[in-house]
Coordinates of C-alpha atoms in Angstrom, one line a residue:
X907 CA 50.0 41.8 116.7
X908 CA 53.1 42.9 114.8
X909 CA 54.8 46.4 115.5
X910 CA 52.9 49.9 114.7
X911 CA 54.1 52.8 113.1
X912 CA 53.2 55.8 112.4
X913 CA 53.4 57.5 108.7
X914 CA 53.9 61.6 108.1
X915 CA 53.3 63.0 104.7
X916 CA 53.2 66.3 103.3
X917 CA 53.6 66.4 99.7
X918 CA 54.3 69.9 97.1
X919 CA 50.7 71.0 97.0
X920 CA 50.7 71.4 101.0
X921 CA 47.2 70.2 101.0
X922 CA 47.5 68.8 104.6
X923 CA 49.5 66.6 106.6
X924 CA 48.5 62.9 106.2
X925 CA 48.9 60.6 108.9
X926 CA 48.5 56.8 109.3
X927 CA 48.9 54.6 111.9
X928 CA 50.0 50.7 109.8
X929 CA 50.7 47.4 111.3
X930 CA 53.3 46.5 109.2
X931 CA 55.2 42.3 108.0
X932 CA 56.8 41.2 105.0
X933 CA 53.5 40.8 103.4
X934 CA 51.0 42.9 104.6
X935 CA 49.5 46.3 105.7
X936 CA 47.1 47.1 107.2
X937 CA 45.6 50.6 108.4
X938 CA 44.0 51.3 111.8
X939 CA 43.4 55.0 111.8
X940 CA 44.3 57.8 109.6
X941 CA 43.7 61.4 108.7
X942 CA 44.6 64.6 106.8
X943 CA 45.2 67.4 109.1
X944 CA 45.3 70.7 107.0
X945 CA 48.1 73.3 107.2
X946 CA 47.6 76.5 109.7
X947 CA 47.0 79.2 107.2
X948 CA 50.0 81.4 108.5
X949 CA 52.4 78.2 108.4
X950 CA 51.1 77.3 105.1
X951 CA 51.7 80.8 103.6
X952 CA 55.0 81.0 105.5
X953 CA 56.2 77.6 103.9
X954 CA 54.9 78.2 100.6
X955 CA 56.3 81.9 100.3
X956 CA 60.0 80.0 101.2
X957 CA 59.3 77.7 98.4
X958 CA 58.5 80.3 96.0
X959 CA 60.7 83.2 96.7
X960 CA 63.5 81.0 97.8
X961 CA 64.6 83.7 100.1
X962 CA 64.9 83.8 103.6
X963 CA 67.1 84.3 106.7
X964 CA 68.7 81.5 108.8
X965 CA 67.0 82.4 111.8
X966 CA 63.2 82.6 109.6
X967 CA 63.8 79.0 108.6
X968 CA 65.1 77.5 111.9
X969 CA 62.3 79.1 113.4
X970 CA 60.0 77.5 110.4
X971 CA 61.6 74.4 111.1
X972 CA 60.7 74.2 114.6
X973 CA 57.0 75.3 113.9
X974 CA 56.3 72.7 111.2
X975 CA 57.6 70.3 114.1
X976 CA 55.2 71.3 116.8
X977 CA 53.0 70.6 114.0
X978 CA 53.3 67.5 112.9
X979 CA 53.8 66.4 116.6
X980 CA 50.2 67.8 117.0
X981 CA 49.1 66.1 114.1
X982 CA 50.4 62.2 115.7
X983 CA 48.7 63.1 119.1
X984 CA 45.7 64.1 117.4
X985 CA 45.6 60.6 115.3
X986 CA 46.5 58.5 118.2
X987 CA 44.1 59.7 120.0
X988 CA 41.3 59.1 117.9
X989 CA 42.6 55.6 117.7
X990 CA 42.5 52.2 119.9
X991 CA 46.5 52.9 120.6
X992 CA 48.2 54.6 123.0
X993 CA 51.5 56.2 122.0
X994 CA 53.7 53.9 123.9
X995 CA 52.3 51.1 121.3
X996 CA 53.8 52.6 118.6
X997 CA 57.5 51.7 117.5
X998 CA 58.7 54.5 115.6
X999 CA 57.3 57.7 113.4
X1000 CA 58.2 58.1 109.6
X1001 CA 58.2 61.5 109.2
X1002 CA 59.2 63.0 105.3
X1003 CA 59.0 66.9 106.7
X1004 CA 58.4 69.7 104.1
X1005 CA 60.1 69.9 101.0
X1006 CA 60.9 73.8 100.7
X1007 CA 64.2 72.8 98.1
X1008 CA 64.8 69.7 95.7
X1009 CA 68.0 70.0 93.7
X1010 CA 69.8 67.4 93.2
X1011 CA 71.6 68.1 89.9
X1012 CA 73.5 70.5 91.2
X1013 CA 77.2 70.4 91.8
X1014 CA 76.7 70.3 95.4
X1015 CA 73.1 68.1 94.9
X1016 CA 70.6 68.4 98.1
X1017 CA 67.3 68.1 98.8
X1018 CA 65.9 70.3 102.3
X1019 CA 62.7 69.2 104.6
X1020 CA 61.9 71.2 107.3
X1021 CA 59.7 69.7 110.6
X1022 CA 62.2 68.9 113.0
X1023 CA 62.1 65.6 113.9
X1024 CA 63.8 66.3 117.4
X1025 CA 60.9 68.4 117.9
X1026 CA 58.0 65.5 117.4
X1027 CA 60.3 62.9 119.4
X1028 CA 60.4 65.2 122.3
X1029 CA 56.5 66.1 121.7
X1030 CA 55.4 62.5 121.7
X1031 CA 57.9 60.5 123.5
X1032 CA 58.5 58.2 120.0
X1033 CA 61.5 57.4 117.9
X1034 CA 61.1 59.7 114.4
X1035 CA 62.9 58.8 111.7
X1036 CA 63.5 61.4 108.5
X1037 CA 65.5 62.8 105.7
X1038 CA 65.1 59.9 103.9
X1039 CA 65.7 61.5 100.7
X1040 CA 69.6 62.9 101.4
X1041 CA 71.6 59.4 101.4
X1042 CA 70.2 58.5 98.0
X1043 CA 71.3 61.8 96.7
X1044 CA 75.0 61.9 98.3
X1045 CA 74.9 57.8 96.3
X1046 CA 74.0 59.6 93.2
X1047 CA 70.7 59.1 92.7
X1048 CA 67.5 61.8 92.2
X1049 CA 66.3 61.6 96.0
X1050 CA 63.1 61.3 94.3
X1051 CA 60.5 60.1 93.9
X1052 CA 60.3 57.4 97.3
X1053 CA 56.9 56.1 96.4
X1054 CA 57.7 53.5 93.6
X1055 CA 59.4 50.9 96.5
X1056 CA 56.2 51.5 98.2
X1057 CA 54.2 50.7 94.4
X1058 CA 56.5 47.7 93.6
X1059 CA 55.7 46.2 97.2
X1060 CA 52.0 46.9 96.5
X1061 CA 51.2 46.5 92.8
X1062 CA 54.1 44.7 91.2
X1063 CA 53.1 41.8 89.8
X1064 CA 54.5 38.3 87.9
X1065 CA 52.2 38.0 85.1
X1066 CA 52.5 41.9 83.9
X1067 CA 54.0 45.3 83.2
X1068 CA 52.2 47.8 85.4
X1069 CA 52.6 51.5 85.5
X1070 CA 51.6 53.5 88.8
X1071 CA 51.3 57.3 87.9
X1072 CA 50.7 59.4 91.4
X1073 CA 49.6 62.8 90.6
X1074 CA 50.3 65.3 93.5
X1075 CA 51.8 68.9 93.2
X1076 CA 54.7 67.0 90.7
X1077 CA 53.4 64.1 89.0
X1078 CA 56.0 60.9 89.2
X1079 CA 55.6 57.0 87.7
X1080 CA 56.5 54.0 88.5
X1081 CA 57.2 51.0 86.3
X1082 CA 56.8 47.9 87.6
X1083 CA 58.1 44.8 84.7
X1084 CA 57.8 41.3 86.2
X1085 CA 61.8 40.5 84.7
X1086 CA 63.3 44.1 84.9
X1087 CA 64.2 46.3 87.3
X1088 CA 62.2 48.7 89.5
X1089 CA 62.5 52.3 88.1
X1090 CA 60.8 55.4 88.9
X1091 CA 60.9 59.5 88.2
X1092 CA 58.9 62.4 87.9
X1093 CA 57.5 63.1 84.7
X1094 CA 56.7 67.3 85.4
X1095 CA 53.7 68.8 87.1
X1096 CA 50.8 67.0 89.3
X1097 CA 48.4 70.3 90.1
X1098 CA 51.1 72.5 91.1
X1099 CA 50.7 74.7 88.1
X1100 CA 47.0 74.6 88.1
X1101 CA 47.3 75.4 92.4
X1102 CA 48.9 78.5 91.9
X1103 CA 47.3 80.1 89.0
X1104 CA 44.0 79.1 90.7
X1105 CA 45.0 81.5 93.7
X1106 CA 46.6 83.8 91.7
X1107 CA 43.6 84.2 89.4
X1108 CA 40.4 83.3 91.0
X1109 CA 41.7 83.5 95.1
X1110 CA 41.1 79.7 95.8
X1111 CA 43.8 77.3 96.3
X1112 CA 42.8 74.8 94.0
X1113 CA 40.3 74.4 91.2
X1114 CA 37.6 72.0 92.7
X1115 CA 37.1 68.7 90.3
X1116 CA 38.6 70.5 87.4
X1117 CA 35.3 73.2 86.7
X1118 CA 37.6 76.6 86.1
X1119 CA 39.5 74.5 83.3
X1120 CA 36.8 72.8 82.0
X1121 CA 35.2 76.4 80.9
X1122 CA 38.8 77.6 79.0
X1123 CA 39.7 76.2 76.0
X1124 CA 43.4 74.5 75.6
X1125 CA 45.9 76.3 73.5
X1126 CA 47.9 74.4 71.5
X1127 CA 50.3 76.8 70.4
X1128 CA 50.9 77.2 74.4
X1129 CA 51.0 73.8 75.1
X1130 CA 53.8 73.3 72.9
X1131 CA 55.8 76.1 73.9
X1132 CA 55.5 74.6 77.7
X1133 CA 56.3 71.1 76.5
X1134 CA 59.5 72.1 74.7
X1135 CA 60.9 72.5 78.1
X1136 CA 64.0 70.7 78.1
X1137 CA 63.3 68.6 81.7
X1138 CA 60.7 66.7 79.5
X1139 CA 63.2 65.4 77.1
X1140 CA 65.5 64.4 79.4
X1141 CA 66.2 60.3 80.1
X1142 CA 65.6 59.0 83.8
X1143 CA 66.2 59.2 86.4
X1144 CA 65.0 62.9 87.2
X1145 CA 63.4 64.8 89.4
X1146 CA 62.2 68.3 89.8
X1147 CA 59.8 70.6 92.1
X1148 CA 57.9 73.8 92.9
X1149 CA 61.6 75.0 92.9
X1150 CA 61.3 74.9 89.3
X1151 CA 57.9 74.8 88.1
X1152 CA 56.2 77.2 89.4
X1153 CA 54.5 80.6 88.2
X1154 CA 58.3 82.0 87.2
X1155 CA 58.3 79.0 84.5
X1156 CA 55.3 80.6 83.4
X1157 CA 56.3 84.0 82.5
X1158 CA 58.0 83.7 79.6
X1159 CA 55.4 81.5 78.1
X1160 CA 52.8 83.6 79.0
X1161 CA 54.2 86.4 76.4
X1162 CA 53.7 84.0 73.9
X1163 CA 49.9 82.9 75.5
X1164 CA 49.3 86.7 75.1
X1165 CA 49.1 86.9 71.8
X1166 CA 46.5 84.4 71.7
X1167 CA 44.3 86.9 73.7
X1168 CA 43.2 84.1 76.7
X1169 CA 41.1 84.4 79.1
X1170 CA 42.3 82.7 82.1
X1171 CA 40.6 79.9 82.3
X1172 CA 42.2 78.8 79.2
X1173 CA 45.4 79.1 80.7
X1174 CA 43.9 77.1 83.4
X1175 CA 43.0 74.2 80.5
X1176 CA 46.4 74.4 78.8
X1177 CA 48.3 73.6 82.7
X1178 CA 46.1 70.4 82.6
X1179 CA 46.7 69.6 79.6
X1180 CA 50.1 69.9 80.3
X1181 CA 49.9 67.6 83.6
X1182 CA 48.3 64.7 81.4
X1183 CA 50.4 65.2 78.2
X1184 CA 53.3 64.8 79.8
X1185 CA 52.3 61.5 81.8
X1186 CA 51.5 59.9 78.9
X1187 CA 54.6 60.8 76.6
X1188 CA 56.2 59.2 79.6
X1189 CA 54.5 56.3 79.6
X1190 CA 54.5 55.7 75.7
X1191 CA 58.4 55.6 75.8
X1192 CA 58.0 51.9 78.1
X1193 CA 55.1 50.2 75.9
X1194 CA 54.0 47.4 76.3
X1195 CA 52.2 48.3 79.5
X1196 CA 49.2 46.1 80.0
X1197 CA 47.6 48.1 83.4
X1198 CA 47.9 52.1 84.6
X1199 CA 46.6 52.2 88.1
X1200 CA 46.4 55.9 88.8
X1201 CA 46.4 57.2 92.6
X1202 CA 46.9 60.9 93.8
X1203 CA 48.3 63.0 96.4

């Protein structure tokens, strides 16, 4: 058997932690036990209320920190457990943390996950490794997003141009061309949008299979108010975040929605039209592109 691993995710939407233990070689992977542990409702609300307000104290975000450790350490005994392994079979953890801050175009550019990785070593007695994001920033690079080297392992192929769009709180692509090189960015917002003005609105986190949108109507004149943003023009590599997109972004645009008279589930529609407009501009800038496999956070 080759060497096991563990794998810690928790993207922008904060649906959950996922967890996976893989086998890993060269060539193949191959999944023995995973899970999606969701957040604690007063971490999630802590965590998210950093993310949004952007204001805290030292001491609230060590203490955050340490928390979302404990955490995640809970989440690794939980999925080992449930497994065939003990934890003494597994080689190391890769653990992302929390993005609660993604700017790296900046002067001084940094990205900032919090789970404390000292925190799940100590817990469960396995080498963690994290903050992969922060050496591709301080080389010049957007920090983000990681999954296309994970795509190009998985999906790249000889014979065709491939695109891989992950949808999750921001939506990113990845463009995998049998004689180029591998590129990647984000291209705006996954559900992050639609998340928050689903709580804001109707009290749920999220709007199940799309049924709150699909009552609203889409308003153009909205739409293209929101897609005259200037991130959406801009050339790769980028990246961006609930840091930026978020109900803030909104406000202004919403004046102009106003006038409209909406209801708000047609505010609803227009986010989602946003979310797939904005893939597909994207993706019409690299034609030819002869498959779009589509996967989600």
């Amino acid at each position: 058997m080759d060497e096991l691993y563990i794998g810690l995710m928790s993207g922008t939407s904060m649906d959950g932690v996922d967890a996976v233990i893989v086998e890993l070689d060269e060539t193949q992977c191959e999944i023995h036990q995973a899970q999606t542990t969701p957040y604690p409702k007063v971490l999630k609300e802590q965590a998210s209320d950093l993310i949004e307000k952007r204001v805290t104290s030292l001491e609230n975000l060590g203490a955050l920190s340490t928390a979302l450790g404990h955490f995640f350490a809970e989440c690794v005994l939980d999925l080992v457990k449930k497994s065939s392994f003990k934890l003494s079979d597994i080689a190391a953890i890769g653990h992302h943390g929390q993005t609660v801050f993604h700017k790296p175009t900046r002067p001084e550019p940094f990205t900032l996950q919090l789970g404390n990785p000292s925190v799940i070593a100590a817990q469960t007695g396995i080498t963690t490794v994290a903050d992969f994001r922060s050496l591709d920033i301080a080389l010049g690079g957007q920090g983000a997003p990681l999954a296309p080297v994970f795509h190009d392992w998985l999906f790249s192929s000889p014979d065709e141009t491939r695109v891989v769009v992950n949808i999750g709180g921001i939506s990113n692509l990845t463009f995998l061309h049998p004689d180029k090189a591998l590129s990647g960015f984000d291209s705006g917002p996954g559900n992050t949008l639609m998340d928050a003005w689903s709580k804001q609105c109707i009290g749920k986190p999220y709007d199940t299979n799309g049924g709150w949108a699909a009552t609203g109507q889409v308003l153009e004149p909205l739409l293209t108010y929101l897609m005259a943003d200037p991130f959406f023009a801009k050339k790769p590599p980028k990246s961006t975040g609930r840091e930026y997109f978020n109900l803030d972004w909104l406000k202004e645009a919403l004046a102009v929605g106003e006038q409209l008279k909406p209801i708000d589930a047609d505010i609803q529609a227009t986010l989602s039209e946003l979310t797939a407009q904005t893939i597909v501009n994207d993706i019409s800038k690299f034609q030819p592109v002869a498959r779009i496999i589509l996967c989600g956070g």
